[in-house]
mmCIF file of C-alpha atoms in Angstrom:
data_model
loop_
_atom_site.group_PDB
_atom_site.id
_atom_site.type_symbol
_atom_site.label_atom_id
_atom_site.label_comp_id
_atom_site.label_asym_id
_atom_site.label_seq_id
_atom_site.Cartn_x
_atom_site.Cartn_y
_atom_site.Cartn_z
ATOM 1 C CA UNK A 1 0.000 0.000 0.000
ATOM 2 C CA UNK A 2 0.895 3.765 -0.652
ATOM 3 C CA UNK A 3 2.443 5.748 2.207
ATOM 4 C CA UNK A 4 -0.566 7.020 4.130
ATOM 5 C CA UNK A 5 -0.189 11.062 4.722
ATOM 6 C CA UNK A 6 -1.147 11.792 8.278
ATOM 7 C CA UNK A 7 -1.712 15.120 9.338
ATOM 8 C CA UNK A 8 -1.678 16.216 12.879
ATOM 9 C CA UNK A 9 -3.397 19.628 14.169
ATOM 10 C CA UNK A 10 -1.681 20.627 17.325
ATOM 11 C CA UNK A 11 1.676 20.880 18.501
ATOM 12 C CA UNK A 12 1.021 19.554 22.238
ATOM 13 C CA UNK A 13 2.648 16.522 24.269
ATOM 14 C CA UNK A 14 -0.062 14.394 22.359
ATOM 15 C CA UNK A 15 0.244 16.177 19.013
ATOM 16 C CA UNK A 16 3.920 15.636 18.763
ATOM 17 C CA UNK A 17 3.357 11.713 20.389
ATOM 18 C CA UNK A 18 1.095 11.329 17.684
ATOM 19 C CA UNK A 19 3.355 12.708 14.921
ATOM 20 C CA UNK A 20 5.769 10.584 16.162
ATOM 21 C CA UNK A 21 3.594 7.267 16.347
ATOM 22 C CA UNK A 22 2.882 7.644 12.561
ATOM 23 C CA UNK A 23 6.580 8.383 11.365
ATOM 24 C CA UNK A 24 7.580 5.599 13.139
ATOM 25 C CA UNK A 25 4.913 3.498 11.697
ATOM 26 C CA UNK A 26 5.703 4.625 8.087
ATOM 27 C CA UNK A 27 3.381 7.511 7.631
ATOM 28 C CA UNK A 28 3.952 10.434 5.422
ATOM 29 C CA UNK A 29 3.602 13.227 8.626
ATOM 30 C CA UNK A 30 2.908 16.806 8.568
ATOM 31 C CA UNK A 31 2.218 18.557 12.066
ATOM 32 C CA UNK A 32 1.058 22.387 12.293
ATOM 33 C CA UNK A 33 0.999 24.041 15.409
ATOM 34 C CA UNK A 34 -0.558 27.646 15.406
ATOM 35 C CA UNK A 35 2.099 28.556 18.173
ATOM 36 C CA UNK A 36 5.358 29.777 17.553
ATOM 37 C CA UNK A 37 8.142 27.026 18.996
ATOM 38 C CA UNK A 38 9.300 29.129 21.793
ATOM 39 C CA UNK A 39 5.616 29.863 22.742
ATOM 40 C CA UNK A 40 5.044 26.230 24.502
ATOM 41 C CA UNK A 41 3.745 26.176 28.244
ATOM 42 C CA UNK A 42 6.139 25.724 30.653
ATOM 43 C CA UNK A 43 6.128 23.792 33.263
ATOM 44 C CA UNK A 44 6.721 19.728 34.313
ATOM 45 C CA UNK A 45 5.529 16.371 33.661
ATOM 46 C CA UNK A 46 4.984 13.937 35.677
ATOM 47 C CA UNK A 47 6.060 10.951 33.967
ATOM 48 C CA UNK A 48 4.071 8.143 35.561
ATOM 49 C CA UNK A 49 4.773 4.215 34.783
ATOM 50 C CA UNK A 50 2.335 3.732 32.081
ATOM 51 C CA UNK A 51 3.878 6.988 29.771
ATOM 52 C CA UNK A 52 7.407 5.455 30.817
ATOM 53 C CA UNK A 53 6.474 2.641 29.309
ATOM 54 C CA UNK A 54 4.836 4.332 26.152
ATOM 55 C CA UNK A 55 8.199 6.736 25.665
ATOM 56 C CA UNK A 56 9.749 3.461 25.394
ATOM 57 C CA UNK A 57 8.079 2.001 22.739
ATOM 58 C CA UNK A 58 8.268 5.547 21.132
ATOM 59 C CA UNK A 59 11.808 5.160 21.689
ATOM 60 C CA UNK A 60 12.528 8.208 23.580
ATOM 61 C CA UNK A 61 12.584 6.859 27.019
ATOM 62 C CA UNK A 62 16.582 7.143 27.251
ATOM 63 C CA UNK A 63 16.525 10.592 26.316
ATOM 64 C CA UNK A 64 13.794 11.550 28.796
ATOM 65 C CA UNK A 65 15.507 9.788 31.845
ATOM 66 C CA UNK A 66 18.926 11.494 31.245
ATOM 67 C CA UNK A 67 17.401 15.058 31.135
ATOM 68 C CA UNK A 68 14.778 13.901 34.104
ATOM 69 C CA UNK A 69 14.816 13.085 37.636
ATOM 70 C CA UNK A 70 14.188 9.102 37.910
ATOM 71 C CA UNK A 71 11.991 7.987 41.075
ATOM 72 C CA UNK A 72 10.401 5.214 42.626
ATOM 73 C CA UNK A 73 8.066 5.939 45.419
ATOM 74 C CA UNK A 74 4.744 7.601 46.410
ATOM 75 C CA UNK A 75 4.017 9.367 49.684
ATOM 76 C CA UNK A 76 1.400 11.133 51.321
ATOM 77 C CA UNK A 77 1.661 14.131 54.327
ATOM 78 C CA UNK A 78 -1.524 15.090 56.357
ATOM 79 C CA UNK A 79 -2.171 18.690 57.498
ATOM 80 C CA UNK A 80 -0.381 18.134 60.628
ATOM 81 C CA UNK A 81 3.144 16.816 58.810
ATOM 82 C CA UNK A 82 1.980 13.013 59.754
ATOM 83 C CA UNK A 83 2.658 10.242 56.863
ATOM 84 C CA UNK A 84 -0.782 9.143 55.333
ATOM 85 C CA UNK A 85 0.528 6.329 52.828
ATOM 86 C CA UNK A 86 4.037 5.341 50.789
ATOM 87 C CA UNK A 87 4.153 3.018 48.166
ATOM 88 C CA UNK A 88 6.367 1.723 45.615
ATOM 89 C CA UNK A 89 5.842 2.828 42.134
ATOM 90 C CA UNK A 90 5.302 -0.335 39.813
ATOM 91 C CA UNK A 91 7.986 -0.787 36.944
ATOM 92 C CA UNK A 92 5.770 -1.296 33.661
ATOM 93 C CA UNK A 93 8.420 0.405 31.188
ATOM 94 C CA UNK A 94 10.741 -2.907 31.775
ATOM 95 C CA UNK A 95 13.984 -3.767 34.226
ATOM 96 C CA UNK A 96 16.263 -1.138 31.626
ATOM 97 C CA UNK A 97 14.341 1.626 32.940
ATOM 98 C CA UNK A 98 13.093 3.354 36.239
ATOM 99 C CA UNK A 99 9.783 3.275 37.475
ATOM 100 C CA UNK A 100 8.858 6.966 37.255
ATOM 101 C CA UNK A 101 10.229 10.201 36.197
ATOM 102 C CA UNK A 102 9.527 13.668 37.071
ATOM 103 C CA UNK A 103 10.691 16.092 33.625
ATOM 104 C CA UNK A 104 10.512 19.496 32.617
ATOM 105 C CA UNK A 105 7.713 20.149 30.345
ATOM 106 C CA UNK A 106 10.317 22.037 27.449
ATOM 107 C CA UNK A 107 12.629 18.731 27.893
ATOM 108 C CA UNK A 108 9.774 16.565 26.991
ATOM 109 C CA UNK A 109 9.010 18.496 24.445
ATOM 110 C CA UNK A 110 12.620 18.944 22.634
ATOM 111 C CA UNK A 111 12.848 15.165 22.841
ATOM 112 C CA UNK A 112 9.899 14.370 20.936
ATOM 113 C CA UNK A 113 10.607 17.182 18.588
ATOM 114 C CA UNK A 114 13.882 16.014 17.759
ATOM 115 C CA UNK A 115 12.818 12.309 17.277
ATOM 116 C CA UNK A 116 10.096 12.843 14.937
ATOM 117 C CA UNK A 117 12.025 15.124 12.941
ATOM 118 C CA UNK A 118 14.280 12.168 13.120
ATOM 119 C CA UNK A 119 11.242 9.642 11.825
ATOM 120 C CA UNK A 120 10.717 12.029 8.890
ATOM 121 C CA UNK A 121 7.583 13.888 10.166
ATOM 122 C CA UNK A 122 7.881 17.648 9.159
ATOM 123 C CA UNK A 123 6.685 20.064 11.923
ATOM 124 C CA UNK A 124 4.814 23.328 10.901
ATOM 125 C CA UNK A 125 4.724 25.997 13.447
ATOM 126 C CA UNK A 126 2.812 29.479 13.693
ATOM 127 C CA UNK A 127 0.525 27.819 11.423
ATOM 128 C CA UNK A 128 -3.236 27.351 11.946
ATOM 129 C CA UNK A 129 -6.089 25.398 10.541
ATOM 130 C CA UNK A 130 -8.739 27.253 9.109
ATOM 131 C CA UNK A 131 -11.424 24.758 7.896
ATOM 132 C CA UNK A 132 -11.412 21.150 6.463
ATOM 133 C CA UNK A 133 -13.528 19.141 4.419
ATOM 134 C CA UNK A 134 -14.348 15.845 3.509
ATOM 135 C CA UNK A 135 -13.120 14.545 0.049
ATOM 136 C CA UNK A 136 -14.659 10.617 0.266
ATOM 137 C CA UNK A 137 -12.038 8.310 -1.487
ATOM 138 C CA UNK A 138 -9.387 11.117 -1.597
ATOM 139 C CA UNK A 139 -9.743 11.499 2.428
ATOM 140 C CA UNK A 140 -9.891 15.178 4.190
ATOM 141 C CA UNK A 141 -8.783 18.453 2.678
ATOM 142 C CA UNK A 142 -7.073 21.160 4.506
ATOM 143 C CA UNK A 143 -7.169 24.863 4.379
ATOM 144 C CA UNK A 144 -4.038 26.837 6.729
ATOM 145 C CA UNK A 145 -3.820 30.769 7.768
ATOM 146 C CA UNK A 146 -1.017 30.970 5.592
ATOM 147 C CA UNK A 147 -3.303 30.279 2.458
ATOM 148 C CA UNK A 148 -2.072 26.933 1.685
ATOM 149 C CA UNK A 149 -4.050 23.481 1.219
ATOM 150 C CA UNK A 150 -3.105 19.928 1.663
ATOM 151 C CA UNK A 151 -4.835 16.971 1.709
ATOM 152 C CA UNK A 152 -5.056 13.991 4.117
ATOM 153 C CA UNK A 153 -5.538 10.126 4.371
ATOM 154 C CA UNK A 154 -6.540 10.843 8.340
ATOM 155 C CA UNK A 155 -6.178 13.736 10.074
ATOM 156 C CA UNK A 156 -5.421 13.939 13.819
ATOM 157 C CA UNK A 157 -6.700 16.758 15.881
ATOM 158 C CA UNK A 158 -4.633 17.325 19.281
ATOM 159 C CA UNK A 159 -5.997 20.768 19.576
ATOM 160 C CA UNK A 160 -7.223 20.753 23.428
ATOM 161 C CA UNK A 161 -10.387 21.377 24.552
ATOM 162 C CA UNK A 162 -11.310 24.306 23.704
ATOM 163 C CA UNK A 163 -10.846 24.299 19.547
ATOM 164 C CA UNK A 164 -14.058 25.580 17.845
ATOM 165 C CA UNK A 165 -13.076 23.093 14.987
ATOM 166 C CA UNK A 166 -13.019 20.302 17.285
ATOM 167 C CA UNK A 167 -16.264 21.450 18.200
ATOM 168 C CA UNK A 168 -18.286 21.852 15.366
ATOM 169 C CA UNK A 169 -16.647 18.706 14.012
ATOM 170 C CA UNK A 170 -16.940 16.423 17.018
ATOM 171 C CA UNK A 171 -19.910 18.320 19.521
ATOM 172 C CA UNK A 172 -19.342 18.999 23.379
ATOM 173 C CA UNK A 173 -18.420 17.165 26.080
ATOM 174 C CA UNK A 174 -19.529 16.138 29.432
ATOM 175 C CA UNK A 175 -17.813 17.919 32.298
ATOM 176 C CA UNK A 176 -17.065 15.842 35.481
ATOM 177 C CA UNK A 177 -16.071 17.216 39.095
ATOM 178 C CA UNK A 178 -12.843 19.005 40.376
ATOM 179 C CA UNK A 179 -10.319 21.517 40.943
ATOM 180 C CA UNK A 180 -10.787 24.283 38.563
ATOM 181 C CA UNK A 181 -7.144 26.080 39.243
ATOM 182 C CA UNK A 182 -3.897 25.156 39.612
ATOM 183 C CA UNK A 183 -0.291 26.732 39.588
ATOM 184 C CA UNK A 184 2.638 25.015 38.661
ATOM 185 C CA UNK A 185 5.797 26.220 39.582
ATOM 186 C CA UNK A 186 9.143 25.345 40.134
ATOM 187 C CA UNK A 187 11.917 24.970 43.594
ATOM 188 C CA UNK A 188 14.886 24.698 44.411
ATOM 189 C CA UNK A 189 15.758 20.940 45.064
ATOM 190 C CA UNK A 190 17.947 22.265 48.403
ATOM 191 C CA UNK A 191 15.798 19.661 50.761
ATOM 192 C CA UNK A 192 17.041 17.202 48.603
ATOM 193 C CA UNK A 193 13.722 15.411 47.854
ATOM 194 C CA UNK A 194 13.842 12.277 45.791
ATOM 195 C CA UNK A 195 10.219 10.480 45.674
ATOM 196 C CA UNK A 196 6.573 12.210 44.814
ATOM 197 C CA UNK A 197 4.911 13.985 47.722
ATOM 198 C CA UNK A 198 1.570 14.620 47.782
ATOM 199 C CA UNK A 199 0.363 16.832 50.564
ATOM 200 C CA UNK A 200 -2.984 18.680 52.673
ATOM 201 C CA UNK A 201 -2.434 21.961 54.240
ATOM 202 C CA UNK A 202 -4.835 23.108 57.294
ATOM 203 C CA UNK A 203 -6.971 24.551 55.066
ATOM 204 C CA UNK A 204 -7.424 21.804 52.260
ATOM 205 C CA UNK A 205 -5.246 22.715 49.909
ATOM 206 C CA UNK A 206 -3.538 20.082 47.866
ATOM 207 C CA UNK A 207 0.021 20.054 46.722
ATOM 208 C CA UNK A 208 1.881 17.556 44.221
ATOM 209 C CA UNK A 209 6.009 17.919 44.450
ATOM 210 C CA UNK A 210 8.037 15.786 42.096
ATOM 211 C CA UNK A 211 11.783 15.943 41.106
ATOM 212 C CA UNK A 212 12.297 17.290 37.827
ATOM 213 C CA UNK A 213 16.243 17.280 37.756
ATOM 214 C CA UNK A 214 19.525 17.594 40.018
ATOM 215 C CA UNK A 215 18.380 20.951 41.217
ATOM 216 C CA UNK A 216 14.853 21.469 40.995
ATOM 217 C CA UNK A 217 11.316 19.948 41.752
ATOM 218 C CA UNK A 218 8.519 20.667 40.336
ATOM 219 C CA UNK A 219 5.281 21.989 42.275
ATOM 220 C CA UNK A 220 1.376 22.002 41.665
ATOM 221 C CA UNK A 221 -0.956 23.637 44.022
ATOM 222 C CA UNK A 222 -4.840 23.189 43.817
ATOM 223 C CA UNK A 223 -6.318 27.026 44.304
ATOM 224 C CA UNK A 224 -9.038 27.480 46.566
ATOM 225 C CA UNK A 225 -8.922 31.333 46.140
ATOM 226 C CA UNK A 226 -9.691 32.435 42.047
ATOM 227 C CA UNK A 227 -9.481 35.885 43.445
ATOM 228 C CA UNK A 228 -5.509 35.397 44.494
ATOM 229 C CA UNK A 229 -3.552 37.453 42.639
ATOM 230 C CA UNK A 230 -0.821 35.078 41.629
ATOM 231 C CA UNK A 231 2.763 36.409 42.316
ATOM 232 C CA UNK A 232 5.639 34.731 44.317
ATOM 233 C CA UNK A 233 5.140 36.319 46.666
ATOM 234 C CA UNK A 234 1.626 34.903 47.365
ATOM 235 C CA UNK A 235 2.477 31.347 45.894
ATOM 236 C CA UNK A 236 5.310 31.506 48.884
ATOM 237 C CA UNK A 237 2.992 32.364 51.327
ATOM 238 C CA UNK A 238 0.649 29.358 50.646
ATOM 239 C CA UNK A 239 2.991 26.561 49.867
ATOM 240 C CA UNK A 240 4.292 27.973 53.316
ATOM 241 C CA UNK A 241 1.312 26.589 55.015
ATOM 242 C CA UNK A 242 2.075 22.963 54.430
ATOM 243 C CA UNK A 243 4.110 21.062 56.495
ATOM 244 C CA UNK A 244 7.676 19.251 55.995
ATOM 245 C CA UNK A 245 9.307 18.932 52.986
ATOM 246 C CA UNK A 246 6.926 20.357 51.085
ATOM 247 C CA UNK A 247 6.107 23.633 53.066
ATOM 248 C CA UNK A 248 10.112 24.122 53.148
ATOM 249 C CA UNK A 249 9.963 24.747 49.791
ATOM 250 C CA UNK A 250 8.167 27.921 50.065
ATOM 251 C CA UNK A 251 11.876 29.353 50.883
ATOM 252 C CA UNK A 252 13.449 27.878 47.371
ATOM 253 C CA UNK A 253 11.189 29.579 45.064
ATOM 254 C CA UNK A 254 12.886 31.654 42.616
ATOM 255 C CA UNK A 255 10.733 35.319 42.678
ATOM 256 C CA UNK A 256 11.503 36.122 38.973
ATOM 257 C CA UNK A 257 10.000 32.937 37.464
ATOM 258 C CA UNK A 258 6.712 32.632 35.676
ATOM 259 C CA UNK A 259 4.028 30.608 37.523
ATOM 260 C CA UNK A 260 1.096 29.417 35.073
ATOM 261 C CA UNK A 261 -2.026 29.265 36.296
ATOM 262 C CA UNK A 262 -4.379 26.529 34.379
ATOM 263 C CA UNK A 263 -8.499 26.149 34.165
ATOM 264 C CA UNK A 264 -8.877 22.692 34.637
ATOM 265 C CA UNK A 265 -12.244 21.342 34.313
ATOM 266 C CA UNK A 266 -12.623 17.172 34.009
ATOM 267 C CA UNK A 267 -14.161 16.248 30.672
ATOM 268 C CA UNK A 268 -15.340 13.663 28.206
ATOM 269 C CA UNK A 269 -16.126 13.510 24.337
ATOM 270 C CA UNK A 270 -19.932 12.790 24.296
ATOM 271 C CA UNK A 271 -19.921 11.679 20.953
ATOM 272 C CA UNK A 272 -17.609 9.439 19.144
ATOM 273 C CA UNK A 273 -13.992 10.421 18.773
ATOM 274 C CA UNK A 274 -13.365 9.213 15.590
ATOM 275 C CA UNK A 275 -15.824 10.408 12.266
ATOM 276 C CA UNK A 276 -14.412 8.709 9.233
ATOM 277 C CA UNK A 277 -10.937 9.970 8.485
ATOM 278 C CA UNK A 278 -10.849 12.542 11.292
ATOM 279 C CA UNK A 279 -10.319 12.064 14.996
ATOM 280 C CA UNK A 280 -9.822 13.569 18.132
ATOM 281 C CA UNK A 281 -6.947 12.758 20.749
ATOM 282 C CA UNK A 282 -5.636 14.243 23.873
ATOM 283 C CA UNK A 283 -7.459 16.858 25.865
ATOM 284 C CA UNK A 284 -9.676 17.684 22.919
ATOM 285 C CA UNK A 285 -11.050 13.553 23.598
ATOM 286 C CA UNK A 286 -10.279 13.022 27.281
ATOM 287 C CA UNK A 287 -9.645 16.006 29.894
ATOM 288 C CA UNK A 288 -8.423 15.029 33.149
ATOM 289 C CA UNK A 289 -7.476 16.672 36.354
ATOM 290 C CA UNK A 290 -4.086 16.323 37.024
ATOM 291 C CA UNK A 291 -4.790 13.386 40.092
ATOM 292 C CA UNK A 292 -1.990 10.633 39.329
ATOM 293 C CA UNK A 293 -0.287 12.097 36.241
ATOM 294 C CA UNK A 294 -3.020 10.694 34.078
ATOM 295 C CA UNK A 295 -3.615 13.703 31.581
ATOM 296 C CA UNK A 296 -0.644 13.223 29.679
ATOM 297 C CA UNK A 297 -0.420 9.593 30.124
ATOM 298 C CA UNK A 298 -3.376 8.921 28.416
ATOM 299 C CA UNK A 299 -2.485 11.854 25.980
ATOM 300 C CA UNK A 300 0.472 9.752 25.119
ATOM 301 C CA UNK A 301 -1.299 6.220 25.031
ATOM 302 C CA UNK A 302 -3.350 7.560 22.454
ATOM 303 C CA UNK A 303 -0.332 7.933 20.505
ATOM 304 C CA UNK A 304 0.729 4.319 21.234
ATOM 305 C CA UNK A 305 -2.302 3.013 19.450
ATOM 306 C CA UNK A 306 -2.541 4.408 16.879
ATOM 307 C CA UNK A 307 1.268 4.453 15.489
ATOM 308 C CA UNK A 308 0.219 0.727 16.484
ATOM 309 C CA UNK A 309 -2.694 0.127 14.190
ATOM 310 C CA UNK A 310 -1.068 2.554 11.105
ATOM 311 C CA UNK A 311 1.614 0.031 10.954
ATOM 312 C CA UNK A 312 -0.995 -2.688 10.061
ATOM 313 C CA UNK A 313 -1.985 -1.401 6.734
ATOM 314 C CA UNK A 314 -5.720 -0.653 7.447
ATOM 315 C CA UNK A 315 -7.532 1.863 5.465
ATOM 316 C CA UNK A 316 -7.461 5.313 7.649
ATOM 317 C CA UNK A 317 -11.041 5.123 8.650
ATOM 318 C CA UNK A 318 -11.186 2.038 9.895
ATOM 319 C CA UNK A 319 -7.369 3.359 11.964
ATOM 320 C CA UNK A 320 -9.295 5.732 13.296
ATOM 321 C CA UNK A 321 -12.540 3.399 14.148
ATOM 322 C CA UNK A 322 -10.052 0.566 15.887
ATOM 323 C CA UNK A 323 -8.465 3.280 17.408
ATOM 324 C CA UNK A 324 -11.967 4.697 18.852
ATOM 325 C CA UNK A 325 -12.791 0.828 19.502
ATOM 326 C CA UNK A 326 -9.428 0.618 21.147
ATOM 327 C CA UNK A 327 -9.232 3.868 23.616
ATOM 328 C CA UNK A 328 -12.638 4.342 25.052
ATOM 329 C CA UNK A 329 -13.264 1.700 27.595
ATOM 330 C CA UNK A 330 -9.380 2.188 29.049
ATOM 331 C CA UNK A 331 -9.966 6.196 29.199
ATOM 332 C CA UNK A 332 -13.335 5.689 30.725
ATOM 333 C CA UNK A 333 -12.020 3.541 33.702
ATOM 334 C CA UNK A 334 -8.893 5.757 34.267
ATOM 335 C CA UNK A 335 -11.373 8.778 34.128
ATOM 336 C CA UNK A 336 -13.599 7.255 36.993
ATOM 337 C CA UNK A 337 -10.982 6.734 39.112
ATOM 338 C CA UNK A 338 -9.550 10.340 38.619
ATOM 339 C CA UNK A 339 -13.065 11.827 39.019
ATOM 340 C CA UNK A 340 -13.179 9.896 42.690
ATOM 341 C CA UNK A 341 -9.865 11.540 43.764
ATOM 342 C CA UNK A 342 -10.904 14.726 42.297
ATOM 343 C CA UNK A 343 -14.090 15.004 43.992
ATOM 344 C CA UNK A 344 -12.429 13.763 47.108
ATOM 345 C CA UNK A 345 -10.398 17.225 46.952
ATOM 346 C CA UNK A 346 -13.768 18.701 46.722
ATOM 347 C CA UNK A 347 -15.608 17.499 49.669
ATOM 348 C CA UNK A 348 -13.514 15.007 51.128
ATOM 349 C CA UNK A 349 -15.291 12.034 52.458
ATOM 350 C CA UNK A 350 -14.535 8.644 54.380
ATOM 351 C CA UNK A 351 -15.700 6.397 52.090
ATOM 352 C CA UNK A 352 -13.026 7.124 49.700
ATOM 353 C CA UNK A 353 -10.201 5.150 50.272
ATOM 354 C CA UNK A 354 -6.958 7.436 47.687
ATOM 355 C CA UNK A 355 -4.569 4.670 48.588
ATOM 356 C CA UNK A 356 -6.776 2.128 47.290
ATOM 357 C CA UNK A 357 -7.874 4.336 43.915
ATOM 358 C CA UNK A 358 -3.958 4.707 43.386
ATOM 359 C CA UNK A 359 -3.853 0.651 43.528
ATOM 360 C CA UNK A 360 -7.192 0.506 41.513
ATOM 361 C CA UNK A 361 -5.419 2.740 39.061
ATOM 362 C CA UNK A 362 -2.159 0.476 38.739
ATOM 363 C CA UNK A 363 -4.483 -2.661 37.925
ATOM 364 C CA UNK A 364 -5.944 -0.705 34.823
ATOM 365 C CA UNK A 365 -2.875 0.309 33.692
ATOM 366 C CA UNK A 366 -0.402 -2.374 34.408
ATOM 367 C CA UNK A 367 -1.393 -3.864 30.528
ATOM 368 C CA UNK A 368 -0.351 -2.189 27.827
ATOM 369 C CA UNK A 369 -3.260 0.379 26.177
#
């Protein structure tokens, strides 16, 4: 069969994943990105067992754990500074490679970059996609700000959620519970942490600390307060209410960097992700809150799958039904036991048990997607 030409809207975590799936898999790749390349969120990933094990197959996993921080545990701090839980993270990406990594969100980013380039895909930034139609037998065609068109055997849309395209393509979705706010941030790695922390302050707010590199951890705080103004100042004076490790961190924060703030709102595609040669991936599919590093897990596993079935030599509309067939019942358990910890920030409740929906969580993902 011909070369397949696979275009990807959206230069993401999962667009790039994606782009580099298909390469991989022998696709002819074009991504576009209506950013410019320096104008990529900061920030860190989390780079849970299941993703390890998907940057591995992707072939990237060496790169990723010599720019990131490699760890293997779980823990959990109370209000009042006393251990709730630790755990060992389970090794899914094989005995070559750590269980976990915590990464810098522009490191993840060059890496894939650089390998897809590598695989041949051709990466289009500060380019954005105006409108596209269906052509029946000759696939999609595509119409760009910078007046060009191109056609498509499938087209890929990693655009987030909040892409009127996606949405007159693909409909709305159905919002779950959770934290709407969060900062992420960065420390100084002085208190020498080496594991995940998650931790409750007094009054309920949640933290998530993981090692990014040598010097410097990573930090997301749930915001109670939309009103805060959001300055270092501030951020130092609420990560100062937590106790330990993680409230010791309030004194490593560098006051000149940039702390994004992110609307995160739990969310599902109603409708089907996948209409004939067009689908949906990543946020734009499957939203999550950011309880056990599953957003760009799953981002990523939608990747997997589908470099997996392009390699079979399937016409692209049944690649994108498999793939459809493929992804929704994994998402949909991974998203009910994210919704549980996410409500549990909410209102939280003693019939929710978070060390047993992190152990609930490791049985769904422990197979491959």
């Amino acid at each position: 069969m011909r070369q397949p030409r696979l275009v990807v809207v959206g230069g993401g975590l999962s667009g790039l994943a994606c782009a580099l799936a298909g390469a991989r898999a022998g696709a002819d790749v074009h991504l576009y990105e209506s950013r410019a390349r320096d104008a990529l969120v900061p920030g860190h990933v989390d780079i849970v067992p299941n993703m390890l094990r998907v940057l591995v197959g992707l072939g990237i996993a060496d790169a990723c754990v010599r720019k990131g921080f490699a760890y293997r545990r779980i823990s959990a701090i109370g209000h009042r500074g006393l251990p709730l839980y630790s755990l060992d993270v389970p090794n899914l990406a094989g005995p070559r490679y750590p269980a976990a990594l915590g990464m810098l969100r522009c490191d993840l980013y060059d890496a894939l970059s650089a390998s897809a380039r590598e695989a041949g895909a051709v990466l289009h930034f500060g380019t954005s996609l105006l409108d596209l139609v269906a052509t029946g037998a000759r696939g999609v065609s595509m119409h760009f700000s910078d007046a060009a068109t191109t056609h498509a055997d499938l087209v890929v849309l990693a655009t987030g959620t909040r892409d009127r395209l996606r949405e007159r393509i693909f409909g709305g979705s159905e919002e779950g519970a959770g934290t709407s706010e969060w900062l992420y941030l960065h420390a100084s790695r002085a208190a020498a942490i080496d594991e995940a922390l998650h931790a409750s302050s007094g009054t309920g707010t949640r933290a998530q600390v993981v090692p990014v590199n040598s010097t410097t951890v990573g930090v997301q705080l749930a915001l109670r307060s939309p009103e805060l103004e959001v300055t270092p100042a501030a951020v130092r004076t609420l990560l100062a209410r937590f106790p330990g490790s993680v409230g010791a961190l309030a004194e490593q924060i560098d006051p000149t960097q940039n702390i994004t703030r992110r609307h995160v709102r739990p969310a599902l595609l109603t409708g089907s992700w996948a209409l004939g040669n067009v689908m949906v991936v990543g946020d734009g599919a499957h939203a999550f809150s950011p309880h056990f590093g599953q957003s760009a897990a799953q981002a990523l596993e939608d990747a997997a799958v589908l470099g997996e079935l392009l390699s079979q030599d399937l016409a692209p509309a049944e690649v994108a039904r498999r793939w459809y067939g493929r992804r929704l019942p994994r998402v949909r358990a991974v998203m009910d036991i994210t919704l549980r910890a996410a409500r549990w920030d909410e209102a939280p409740d003693i019939d929710t048990d978070l060390l047993q929906l992190t152990r609930d969580l490791d049985e769904v993902v422990r197979q491959p997607a």
